[in-house]
Coordinates of C-alpha atoms (C1' of nucleotides) in Angstrom, one line a residue:
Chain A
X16 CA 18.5 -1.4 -27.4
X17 CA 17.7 -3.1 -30.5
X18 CA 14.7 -1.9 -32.6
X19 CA 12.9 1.2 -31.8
X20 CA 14.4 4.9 -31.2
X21 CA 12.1 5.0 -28.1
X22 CA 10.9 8.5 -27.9
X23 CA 13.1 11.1 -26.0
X24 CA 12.9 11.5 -22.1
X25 CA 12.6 7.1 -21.9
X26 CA 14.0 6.5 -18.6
X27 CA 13.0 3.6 -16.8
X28 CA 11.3 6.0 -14.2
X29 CA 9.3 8.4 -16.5
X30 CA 7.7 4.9 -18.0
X31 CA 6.8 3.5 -14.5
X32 CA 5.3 7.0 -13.8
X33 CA 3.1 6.7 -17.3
X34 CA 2.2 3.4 -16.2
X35 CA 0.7 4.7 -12.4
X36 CA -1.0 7.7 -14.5
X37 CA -2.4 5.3 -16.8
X38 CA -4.9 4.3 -14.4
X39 CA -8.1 6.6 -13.7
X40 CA -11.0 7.3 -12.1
X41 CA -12.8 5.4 -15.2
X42 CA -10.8 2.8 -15.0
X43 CA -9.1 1.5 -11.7
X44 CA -8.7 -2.1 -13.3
X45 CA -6.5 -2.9 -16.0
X46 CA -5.0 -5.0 -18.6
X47 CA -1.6 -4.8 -19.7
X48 CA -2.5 -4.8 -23.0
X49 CA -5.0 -1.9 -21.7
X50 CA -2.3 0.0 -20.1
X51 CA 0.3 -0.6 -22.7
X52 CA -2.2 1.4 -24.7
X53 CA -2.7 4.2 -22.5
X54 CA 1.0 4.5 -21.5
X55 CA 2.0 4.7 -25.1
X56 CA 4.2 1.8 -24.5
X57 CA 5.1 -1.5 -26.1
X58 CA 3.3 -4.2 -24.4
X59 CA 6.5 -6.1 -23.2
X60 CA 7.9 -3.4 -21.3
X61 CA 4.8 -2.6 -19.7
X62 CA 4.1 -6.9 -18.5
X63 CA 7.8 -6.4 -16.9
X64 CA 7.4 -3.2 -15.3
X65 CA 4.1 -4.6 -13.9
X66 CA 5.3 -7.2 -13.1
X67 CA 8.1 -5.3 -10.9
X68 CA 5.8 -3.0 -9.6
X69 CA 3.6 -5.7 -8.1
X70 CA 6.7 -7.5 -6.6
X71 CA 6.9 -4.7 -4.9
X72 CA 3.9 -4.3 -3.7
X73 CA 3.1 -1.1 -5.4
X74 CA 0.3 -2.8 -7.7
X75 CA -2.2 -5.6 -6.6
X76 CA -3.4 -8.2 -9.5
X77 CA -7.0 -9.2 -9.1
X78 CA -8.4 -12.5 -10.1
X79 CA -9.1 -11.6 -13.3
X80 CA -5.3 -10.9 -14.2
X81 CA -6.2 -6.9 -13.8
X82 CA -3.7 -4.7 -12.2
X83 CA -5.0 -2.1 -9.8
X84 CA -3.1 0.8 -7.7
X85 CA -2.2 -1.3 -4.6
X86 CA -1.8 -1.0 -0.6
X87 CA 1.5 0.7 -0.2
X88 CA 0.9 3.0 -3.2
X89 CA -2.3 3.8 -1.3
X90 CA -0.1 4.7 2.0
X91 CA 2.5 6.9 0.0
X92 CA -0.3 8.9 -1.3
X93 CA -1.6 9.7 2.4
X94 CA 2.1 11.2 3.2
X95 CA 2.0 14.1 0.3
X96 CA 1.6 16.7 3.0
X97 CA 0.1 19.4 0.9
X98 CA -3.0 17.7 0.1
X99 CA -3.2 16.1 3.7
X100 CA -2.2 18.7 5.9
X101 CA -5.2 21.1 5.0
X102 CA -7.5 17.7 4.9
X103 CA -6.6 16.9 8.4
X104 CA -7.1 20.3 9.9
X105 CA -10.6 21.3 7.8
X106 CA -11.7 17.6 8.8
X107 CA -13.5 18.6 12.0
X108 CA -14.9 21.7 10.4
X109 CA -16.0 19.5 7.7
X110 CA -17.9 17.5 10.2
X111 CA -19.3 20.6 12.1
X112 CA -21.3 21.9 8.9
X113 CA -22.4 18.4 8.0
X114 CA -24.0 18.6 11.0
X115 CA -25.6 21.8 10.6
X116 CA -26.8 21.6 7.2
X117 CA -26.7 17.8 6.4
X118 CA -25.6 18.5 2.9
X119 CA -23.0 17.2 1.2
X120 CA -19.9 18.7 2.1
X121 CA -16.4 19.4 -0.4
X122 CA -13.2 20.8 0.4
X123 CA -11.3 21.4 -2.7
X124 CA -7.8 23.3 -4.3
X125 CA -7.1 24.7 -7.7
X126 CA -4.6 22.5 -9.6
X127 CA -3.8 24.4 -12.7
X128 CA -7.2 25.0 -14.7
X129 CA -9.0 22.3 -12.7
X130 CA -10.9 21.9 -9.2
X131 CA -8.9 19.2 -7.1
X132 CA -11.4 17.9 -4.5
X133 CA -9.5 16.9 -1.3
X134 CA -12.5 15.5 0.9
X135 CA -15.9 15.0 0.8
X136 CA -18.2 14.3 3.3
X137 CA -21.6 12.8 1.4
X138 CA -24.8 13.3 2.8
X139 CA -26.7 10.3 3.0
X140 CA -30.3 10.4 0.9
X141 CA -29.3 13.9 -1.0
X142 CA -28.1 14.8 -4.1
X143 CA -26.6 12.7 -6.8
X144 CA -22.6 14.2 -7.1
X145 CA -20.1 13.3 -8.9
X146 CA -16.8 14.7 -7.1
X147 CA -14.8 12.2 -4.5
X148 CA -11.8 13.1 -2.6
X149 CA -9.0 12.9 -6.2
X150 CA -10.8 13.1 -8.5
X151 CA -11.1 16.6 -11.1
X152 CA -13.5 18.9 -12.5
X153 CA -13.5 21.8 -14.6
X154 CA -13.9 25.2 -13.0
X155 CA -16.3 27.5 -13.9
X156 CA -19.1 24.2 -13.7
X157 CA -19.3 23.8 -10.0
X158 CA -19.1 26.1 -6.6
X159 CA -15.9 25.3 -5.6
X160 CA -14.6 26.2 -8.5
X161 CA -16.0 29.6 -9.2
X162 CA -14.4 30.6 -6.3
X163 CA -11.2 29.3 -6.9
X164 CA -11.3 30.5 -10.4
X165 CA -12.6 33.6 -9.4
X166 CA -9.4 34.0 -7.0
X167 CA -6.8 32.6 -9.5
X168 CA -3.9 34.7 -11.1
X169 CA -5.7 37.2 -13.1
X170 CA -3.4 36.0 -16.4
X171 CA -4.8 32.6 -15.6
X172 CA -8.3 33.3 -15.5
X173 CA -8.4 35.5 -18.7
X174 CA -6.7 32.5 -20.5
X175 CA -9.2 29.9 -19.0
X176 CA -12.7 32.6 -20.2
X177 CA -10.9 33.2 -23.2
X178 CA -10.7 28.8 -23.9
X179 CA -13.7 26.6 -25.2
X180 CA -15.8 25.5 -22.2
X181 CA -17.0 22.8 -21.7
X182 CA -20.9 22.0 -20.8
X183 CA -21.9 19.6 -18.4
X184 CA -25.1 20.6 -18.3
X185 CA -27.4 23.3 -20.5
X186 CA -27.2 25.7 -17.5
X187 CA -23.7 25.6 -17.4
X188 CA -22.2 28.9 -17.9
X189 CA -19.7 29.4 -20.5
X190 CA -20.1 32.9 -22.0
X191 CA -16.9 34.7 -21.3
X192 CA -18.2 38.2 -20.5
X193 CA -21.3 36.8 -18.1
X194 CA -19.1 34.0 -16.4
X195 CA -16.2 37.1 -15.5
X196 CA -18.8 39.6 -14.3
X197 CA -20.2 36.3 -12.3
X198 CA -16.2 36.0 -10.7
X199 CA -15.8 39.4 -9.9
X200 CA -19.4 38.8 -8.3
X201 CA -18.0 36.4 -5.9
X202 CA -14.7 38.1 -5.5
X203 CA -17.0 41.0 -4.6
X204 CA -19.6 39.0 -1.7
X205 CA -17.2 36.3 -0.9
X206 CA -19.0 33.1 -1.8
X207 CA -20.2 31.8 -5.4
X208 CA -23.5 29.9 -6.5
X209 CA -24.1 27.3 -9.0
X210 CA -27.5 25.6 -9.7
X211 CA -28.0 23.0 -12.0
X212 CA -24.8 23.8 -14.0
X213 CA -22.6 20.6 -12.7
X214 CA -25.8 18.5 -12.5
X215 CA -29.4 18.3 -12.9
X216 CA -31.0 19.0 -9.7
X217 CA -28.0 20.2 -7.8
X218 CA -27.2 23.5 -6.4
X219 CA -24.2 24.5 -4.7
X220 CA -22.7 27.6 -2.6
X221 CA -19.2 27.8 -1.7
X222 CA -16.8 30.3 0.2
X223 CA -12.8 30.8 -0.2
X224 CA -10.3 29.4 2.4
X225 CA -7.6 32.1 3.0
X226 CA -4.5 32.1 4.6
X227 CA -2.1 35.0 6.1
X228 CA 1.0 35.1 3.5
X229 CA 4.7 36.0 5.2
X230 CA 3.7 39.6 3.3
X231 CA 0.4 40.2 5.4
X232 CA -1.6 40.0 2.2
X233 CA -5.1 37.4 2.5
X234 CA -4.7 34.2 0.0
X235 CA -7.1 32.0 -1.1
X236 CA -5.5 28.2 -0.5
X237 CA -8.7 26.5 -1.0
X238 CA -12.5 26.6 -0.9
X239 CA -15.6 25.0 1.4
X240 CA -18.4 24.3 -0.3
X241 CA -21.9 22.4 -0.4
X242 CA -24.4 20.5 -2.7
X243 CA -28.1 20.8 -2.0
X244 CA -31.0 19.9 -3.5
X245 CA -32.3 23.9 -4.3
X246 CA -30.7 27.0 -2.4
X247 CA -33.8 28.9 -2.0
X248 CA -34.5 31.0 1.6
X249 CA -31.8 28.6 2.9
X250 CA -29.2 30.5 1.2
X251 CA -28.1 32.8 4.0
X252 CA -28.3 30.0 6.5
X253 CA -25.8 27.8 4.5
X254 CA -23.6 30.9 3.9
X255 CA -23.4 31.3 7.4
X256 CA -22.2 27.7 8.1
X257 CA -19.3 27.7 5.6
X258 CA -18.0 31.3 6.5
X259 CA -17.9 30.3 10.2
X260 CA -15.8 26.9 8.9
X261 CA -13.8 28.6 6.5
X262 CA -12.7 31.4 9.0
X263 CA -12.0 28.4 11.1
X264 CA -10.0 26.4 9.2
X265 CA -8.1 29.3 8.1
X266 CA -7.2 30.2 11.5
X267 CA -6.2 26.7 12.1
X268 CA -3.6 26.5 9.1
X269 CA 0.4 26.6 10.0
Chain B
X1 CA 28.0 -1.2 -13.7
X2 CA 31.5 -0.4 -12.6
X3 CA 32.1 -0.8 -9.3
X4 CA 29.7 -2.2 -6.9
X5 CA 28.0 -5.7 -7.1
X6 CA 24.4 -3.6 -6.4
X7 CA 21.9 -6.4 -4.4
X8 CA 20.2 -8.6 -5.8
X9 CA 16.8 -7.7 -7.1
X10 CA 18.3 -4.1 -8.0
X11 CA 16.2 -3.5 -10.7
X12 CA 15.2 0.5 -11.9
X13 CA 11.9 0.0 -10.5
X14 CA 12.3 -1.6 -7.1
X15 CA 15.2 1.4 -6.2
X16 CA 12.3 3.9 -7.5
X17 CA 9.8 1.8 -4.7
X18 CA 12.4 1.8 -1.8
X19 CA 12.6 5.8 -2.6
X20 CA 8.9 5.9 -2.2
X21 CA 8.8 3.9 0.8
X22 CA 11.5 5.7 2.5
X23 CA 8.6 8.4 3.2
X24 CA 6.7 7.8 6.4
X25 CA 3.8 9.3 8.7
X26 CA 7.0 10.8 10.8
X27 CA 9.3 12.0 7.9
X28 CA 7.6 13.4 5.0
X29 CA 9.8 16.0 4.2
X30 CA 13.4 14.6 3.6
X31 CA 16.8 15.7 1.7
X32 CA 18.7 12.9 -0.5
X33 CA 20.8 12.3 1.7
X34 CA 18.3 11.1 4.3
X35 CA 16.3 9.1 1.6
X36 CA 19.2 7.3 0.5
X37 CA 20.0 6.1 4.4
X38 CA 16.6 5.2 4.4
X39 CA 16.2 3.3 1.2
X40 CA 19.9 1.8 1.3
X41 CA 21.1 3.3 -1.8
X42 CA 24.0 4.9 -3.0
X43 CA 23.3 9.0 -2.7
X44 CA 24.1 9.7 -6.5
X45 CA 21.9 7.0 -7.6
X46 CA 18.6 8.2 -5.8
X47 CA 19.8 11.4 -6.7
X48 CA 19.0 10.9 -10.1
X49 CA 15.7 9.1 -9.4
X50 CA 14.7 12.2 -7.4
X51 CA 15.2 14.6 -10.3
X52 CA 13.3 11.7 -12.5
X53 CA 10.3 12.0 -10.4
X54 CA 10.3 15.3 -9.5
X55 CA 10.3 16.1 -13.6
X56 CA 7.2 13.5 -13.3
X57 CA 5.4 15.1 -11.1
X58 CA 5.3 12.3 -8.4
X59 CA 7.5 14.1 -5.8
X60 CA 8.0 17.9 -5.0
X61 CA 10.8 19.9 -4.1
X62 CA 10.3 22.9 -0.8
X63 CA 12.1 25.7 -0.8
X64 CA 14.8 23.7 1.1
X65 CA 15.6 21.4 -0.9
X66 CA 13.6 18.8 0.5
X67 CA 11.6 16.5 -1.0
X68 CA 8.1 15.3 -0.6
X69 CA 5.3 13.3 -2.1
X70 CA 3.5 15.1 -4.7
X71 CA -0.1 15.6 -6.1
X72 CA -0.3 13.1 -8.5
X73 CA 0.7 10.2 -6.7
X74 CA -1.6 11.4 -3.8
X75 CA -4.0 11.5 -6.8
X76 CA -2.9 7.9 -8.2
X77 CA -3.2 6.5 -4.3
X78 CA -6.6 7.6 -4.2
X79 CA -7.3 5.1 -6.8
X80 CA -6.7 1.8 -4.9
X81 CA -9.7 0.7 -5.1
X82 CA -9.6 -2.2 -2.3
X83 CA -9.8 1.3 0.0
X84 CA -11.2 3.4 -1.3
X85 CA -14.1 1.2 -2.7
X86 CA -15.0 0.8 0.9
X87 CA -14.4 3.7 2.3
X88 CA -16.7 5.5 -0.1
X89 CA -19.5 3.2 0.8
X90 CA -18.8 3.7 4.6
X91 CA -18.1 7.5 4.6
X92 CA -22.2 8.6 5.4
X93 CA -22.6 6.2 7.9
X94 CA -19.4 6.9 9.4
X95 CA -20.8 11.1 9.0
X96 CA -24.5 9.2 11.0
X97 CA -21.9 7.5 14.2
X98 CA -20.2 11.1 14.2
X99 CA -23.6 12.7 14.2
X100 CA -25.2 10.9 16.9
X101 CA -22.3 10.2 19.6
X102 CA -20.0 13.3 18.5
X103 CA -16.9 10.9 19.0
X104 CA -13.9 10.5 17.1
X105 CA -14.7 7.3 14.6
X106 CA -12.5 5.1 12.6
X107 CA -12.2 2.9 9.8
X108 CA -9.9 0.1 9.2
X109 CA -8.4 -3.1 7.7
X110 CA -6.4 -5.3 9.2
X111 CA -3.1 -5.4 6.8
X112 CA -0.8 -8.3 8.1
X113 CA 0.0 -8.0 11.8
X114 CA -1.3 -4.2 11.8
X115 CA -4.2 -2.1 11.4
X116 CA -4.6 0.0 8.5
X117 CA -6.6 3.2 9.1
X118 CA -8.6 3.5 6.2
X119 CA -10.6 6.6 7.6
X120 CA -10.6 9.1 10.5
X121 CA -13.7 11.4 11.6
X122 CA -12.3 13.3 14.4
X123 CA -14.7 14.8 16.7
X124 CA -13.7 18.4 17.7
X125 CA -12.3 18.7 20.8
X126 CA -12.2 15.4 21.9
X127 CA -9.6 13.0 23.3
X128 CA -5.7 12.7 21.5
X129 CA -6.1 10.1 19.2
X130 CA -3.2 8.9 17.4
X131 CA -4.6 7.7 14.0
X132 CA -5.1 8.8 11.0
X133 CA -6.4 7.7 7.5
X134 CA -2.9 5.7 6.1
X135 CA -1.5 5.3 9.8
X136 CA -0.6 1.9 10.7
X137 CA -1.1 0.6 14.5
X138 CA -0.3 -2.7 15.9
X139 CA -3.1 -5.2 16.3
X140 CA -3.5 -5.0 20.5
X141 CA -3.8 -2.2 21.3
X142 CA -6.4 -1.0 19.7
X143 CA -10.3 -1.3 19.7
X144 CA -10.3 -1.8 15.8
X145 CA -7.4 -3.7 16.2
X146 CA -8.5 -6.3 18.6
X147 CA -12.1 -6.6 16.8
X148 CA -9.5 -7.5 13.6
X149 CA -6.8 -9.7 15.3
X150 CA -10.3 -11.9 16.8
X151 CA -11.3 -12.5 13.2
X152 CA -7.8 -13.1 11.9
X153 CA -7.2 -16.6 10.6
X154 CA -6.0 -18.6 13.4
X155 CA -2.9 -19.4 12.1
X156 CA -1.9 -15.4 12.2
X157 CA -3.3 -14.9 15.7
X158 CA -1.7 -17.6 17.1
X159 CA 1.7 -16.4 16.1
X160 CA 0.5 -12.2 16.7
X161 CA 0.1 -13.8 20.5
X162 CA 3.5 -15.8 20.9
X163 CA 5.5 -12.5 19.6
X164 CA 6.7 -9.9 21.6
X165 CA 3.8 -7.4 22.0
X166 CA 4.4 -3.9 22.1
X167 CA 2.8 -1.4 24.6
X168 CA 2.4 1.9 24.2
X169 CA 1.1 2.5 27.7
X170 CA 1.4 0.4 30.7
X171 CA -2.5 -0.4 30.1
X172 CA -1.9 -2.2 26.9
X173 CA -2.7 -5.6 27.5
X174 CA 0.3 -7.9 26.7
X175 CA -0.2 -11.4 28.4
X176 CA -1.1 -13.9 25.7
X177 CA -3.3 -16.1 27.5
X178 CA -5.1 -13.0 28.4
X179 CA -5.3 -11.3 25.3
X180 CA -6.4 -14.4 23.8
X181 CA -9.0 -14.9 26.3
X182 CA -10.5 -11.2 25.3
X183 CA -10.3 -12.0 21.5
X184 CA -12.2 -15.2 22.3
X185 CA -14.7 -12.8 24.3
X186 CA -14.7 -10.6 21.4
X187 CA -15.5 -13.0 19.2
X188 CA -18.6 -14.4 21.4
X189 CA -19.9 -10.4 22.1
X190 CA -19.1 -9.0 18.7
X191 CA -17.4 -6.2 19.8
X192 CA -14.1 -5.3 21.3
X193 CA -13.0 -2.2 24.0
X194 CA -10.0 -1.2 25.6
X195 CA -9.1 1.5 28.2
X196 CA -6.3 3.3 28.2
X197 CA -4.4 0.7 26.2
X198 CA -3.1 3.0 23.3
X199 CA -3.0 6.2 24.7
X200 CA -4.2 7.6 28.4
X201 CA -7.2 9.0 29.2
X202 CA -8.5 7.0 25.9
X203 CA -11.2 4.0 25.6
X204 CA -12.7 2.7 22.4
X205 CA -14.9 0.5 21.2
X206 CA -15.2 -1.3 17.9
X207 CA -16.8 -3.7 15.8
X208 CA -16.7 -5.8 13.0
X209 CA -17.9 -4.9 9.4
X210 CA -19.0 -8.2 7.4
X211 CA -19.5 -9.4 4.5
X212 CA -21.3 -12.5 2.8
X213 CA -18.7 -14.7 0.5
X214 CA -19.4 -16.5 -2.6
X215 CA -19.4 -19.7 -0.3
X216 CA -22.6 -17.9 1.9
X217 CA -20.3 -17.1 5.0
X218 CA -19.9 -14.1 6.7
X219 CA -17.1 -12.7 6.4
X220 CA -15.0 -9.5 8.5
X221 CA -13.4 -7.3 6.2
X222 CA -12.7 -4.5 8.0
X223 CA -13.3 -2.6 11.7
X224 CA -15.3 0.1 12.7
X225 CA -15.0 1.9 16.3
X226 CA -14.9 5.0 18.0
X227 CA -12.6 7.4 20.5
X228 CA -14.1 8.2 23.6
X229 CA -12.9 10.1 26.9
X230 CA -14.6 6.9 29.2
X231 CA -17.2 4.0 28.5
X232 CA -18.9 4.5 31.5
X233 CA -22.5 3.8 31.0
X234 CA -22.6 4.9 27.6
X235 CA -21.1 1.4 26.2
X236 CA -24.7 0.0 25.4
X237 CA -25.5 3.3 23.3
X238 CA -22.6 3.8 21.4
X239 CA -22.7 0.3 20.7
X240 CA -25.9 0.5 19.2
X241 CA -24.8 2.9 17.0
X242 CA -22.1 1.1 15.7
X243 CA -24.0 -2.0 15.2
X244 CA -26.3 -0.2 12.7
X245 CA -23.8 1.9 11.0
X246 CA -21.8 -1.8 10.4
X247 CA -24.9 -3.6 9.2
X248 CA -25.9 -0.6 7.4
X249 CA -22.0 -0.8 5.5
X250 CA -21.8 -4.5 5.0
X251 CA -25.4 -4.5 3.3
X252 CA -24.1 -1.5 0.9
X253 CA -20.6 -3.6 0.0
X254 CA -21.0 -5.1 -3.8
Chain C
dT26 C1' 40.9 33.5 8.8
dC27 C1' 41.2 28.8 8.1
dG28 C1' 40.1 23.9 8.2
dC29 C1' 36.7 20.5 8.9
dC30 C1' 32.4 18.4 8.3
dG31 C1' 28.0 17.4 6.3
dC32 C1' 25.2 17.7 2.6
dC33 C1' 24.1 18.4 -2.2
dT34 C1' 25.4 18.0 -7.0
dT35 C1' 28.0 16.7 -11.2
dT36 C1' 31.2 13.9 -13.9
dC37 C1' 32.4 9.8 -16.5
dA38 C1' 34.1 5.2 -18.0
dC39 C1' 32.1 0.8 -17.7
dT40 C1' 28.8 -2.8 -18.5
dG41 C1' 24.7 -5.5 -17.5
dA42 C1' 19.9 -4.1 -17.1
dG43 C1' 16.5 -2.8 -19.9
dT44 C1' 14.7 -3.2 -24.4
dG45 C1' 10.9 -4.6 -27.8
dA46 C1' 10.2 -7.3 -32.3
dA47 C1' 9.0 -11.7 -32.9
dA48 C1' 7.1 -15.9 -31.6
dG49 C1' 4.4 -18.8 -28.6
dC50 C1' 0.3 -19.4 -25.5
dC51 C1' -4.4 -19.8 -24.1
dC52 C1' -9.1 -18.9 -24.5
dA53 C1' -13.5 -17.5 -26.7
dC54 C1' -16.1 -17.1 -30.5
dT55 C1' -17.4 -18.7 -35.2
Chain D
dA25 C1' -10.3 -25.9 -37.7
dG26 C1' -9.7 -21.2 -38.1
dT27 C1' -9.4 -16.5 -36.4
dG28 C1' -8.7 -12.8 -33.4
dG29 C1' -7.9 -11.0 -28.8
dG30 C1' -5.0 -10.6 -25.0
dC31 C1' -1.3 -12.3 -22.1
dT32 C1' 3.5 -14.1 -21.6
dT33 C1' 8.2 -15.4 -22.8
dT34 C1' 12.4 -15.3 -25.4
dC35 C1' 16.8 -13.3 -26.7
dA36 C1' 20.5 -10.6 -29.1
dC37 C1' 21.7 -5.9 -28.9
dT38 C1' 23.2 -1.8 -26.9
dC39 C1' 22.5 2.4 -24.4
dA40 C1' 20.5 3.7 -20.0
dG41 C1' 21.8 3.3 -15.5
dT42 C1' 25.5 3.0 -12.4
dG43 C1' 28.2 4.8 -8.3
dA44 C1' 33.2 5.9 -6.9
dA45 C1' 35.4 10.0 -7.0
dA46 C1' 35.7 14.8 -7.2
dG47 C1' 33.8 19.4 -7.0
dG48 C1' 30.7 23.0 -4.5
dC49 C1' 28.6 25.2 -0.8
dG50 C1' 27.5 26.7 3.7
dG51 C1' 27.9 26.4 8.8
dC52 C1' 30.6 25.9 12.9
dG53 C1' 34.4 25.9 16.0
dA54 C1' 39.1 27.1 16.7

DNA sequence: TCGCCGCCTTTCACTGAGTGAAAGCCCACT
DNA sequence: AGTGGGCTTTCACTCAGTGAAAGGCGGCGA
């Protein structure tokens, strides 16, 4: 190489991999010069490793010279079997309390200090959400996560109360002592609650998936949870909906 | 390089590619040694690459050594926005076909000489179906399939017919002047059926989803159909439902 | 107990694949 | 005509990638 020291850890692989994780849920088109940017790469490299990458079929190039994650990329994603294995067998569950409640519907996991959402099934006219199956939000903002959060390492979830917070909306909670007494709340009835703290005008209850370990011990893999418009007396209706679900999903894990 | 004279086309990032596509809907756990059969590479070599990605975070190691695809390129898949795009807008009405007929539904793209599923709502305790979202079928056999292969440009049915056909089950209709005569009916009808052609004690129907181009033209861009035990006389209202859940979807496509 | 086989991992000398600054395009806007 | 933005190509340099060979490890049959 001629000019530049190239920071440490350069392998051809680790820059294709900053090139995929350049593109987000913001921004599913892009520019090389775009990318380059976000990859923290020079802008050559990046035109020939796109270049490669759409050879083969990995990237598609629109008519506007964008790149975009393509086809077969699409395909390899579907095989990561932790993410799809617990989609596939909470699918018809997912379905069953869609049916009941006609809300909209979220299966999610914890991925470090952020909800993971793994499938949602939208109900039609309701709610405005934000979450889609892949895409992240923080935890303590939204149902799924306060249960997830609430049944995380305990190390992890005194680092995460003891962070800055941030505040979707003015309801969100964020006060360390109120949010944990709020955790050990749901660890306590087995569901959490948020209303209006991910978005204006949207509630949302959610229960914990759990799984048998080989030790015998209960562990929470996931969480079930729902968006409605207000929670009100329907509360104890929903509850019953996602604890019949989660029981049955968790029944139905390998 | 010392020793071997390594393919043409042998760059970094097509070897990283063939290691990703060596992964498949049958084998989504595999050891190096496997992958390396798989993507015709010498074992060292995707040795290393493994290591790369797994540091990456694209792949993950199991307890066995085997590797598998990882959250962030399931992540990154989810991206695509050619699928995902659509099946966002079709998930609630795919959630109303579910709703009203309790069947197994589907959503997919044709993708050369196969169908792509895009999306799967599996009815509880319904038939066997074979599909899921990422799965690849071939055109024939199929409801969705036969719905896309009808609205293929001619060119690609005409050669689909003259090939070797594949059958699954001794149902699957093979015979290309008959085949063709059914696409030709499918065409004229707007809607496509089979029984028993992809797995027994299965029928499905399916129609097209379209789409108005730039030019004015409609235009089929992907398939919609559902699972059922028999057609019986329930043909005329599951086919209802699909017509409106298909108008409903090509009206909602930017 | 030993040898064999299959699979995973590491080593290492060689060299061409990858690199990226620089220059050249093309288009839009002024 | 000039300027600025992004995209693409070139090209001399050299180090990252290469893969045959060898070293481990565990299981199985003799």
């Amino acid at each position: 190489m001629s000019g530049n020291v190239s920071s440490p850890g350069a392998t051809v692989v680790s820059r294709v991999l900053a090139v995929l994780y350049a593109f987000d849920n913001g921004h599913r088109r892009l520019g090389v010069t775009d990318l380059a940017r976000r990859a923290d790469l020079p802008v050559p490299t990046v035109h020939r490793l796109l270049r490669e990458l759409v050879a083969g079929e990995a990237l598609t190039r629109d008519a506007e010279g964008r790149y975009a994650i393509g086809r077969r990329l699409w395909d390899v994603g579907m095989l990561a079997p932790e993410q799809t294995e617990l989609q596939q067998v909470a699918s018809p569950f997912l379905s069953d309390i869609h049916a009941a409640t006609r809300a909209t519907v979220h299966l999610a996991v914890r991925d470090g200090t952020e909800v993971l959402y793994l499938d949602r099934l939208s109900g039609r006219a309701s709610v405005p959400v934000v979450s889609r199956a892949g895409s992240r939000l923080p935890l303590h903002a939204t149902g799924v996560g306060k249960v997830l959060l609430a049944h995380a390492p305990a190390q992890l979830r005194e680092d995460y109360l003891a962070a800055v917070l941030r505040r979707p909306t003015v309801h969100t909670i964020t006060h360390p002592e109120r949010l944990g007494r709020q955790l050990a709340a749901v660890r306590r009835e087995g569901y959490a609650t948020t209303e209006d703290e991910m978005t204006l005008g949207a509630c949302s209850i959610a229960v914990p998936i759990t799984r048998a370990t080989s030790g015998g011990e209960q562990e929470v893999v996931a969480a079930l949870g729902i968006v409605v418009p207000t929670l009100k007396r329907e509360r104890t209706r929903l509850l019953a909906a996602l604890q019949v679900a989660a029981r049955g999903i968790g029944r139905s894990l390998p």
